[in-house]
Coordinates of C-alpha atoms in Angstrom, one line a residue:
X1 CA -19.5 -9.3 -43.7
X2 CA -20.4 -6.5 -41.2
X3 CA -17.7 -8.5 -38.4
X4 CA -15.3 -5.5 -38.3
X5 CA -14.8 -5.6 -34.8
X6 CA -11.7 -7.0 -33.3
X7 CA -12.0 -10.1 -31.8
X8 CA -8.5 -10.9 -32.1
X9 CA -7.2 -8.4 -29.6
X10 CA -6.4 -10.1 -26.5
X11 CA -6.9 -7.0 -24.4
X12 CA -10.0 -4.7 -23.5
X13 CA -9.8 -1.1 -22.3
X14 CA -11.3 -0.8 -18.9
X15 CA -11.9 1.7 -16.3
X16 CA -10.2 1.9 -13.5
X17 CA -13.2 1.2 -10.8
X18 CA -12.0 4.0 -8.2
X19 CA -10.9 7.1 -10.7
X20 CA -12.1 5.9 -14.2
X21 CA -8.8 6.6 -15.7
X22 CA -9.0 3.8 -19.1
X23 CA -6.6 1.4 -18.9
X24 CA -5.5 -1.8 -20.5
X25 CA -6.8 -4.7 -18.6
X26 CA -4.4 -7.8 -19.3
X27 CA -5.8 -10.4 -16.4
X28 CA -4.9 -13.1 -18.9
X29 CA -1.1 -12.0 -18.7
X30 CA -1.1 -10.6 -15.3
X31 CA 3.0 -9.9 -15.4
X32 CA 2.6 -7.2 -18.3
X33 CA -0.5 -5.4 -16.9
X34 CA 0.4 -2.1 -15.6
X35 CA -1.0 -2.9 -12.0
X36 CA 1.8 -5.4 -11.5
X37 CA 4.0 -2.5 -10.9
X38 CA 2.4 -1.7 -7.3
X39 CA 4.3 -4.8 -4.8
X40 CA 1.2 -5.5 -2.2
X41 CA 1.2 -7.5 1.0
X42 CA -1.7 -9.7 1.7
X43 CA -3.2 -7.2 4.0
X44 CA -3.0 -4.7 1.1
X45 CA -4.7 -6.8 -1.3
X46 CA -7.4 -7.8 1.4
X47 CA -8.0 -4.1 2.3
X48 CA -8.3 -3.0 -1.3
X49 CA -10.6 -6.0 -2.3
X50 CA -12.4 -5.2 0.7
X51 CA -13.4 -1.7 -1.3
X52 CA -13.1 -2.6 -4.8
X53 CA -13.9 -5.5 -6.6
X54 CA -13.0 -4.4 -10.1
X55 CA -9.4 -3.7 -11.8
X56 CA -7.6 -0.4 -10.6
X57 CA -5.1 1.5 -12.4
X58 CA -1.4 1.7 -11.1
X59 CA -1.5 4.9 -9.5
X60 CA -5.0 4.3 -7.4
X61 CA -3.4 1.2 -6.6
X62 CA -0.1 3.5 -5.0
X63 CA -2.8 5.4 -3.0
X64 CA -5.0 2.9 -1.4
X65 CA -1.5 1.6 -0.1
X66 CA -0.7 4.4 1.0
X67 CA -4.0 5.0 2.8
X68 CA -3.4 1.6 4.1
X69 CA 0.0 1.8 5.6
X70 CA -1.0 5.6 7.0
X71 CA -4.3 3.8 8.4
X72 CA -2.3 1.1 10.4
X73 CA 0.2 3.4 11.2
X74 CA 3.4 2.2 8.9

């Protein structure tokens, strides 16, 4: 059998949509991905959904925040 891939990993390595730093997409256990570090409002999420529609690293996630809090004055 030529199936050598793994099928039984239960997470993919992505790239982040805004830098394309890889890292380890785990939608299906949202609490252990490494972008549940970054604590966003509901106007943060919208105005990063707003640009991205993909998954985004930790640290891109720490900027747009940033960018959003500078932008509306915070």
């Amino acid at each position: 059998m030529n199936n050598t891939l793994k099928h039984s990993a239960k997470h993919e390595i992505i790239p982040c949509e805004r830098c394309n730093s890889a890292i380890e997409c785990k939608a299906n256990s949202y609490t252990k991905c490494q972008c549940s570090v970054v604590q966003l409002s509901i106007n943060e999420v919208q105005y990063i959904s707003e640009l991205y529609d993909g998954c985004l690293c930790a640290k891109c996630l720490f900027e747009l925040q940033q960018e959003y809090r500078e932008e509306i004055g915070i």
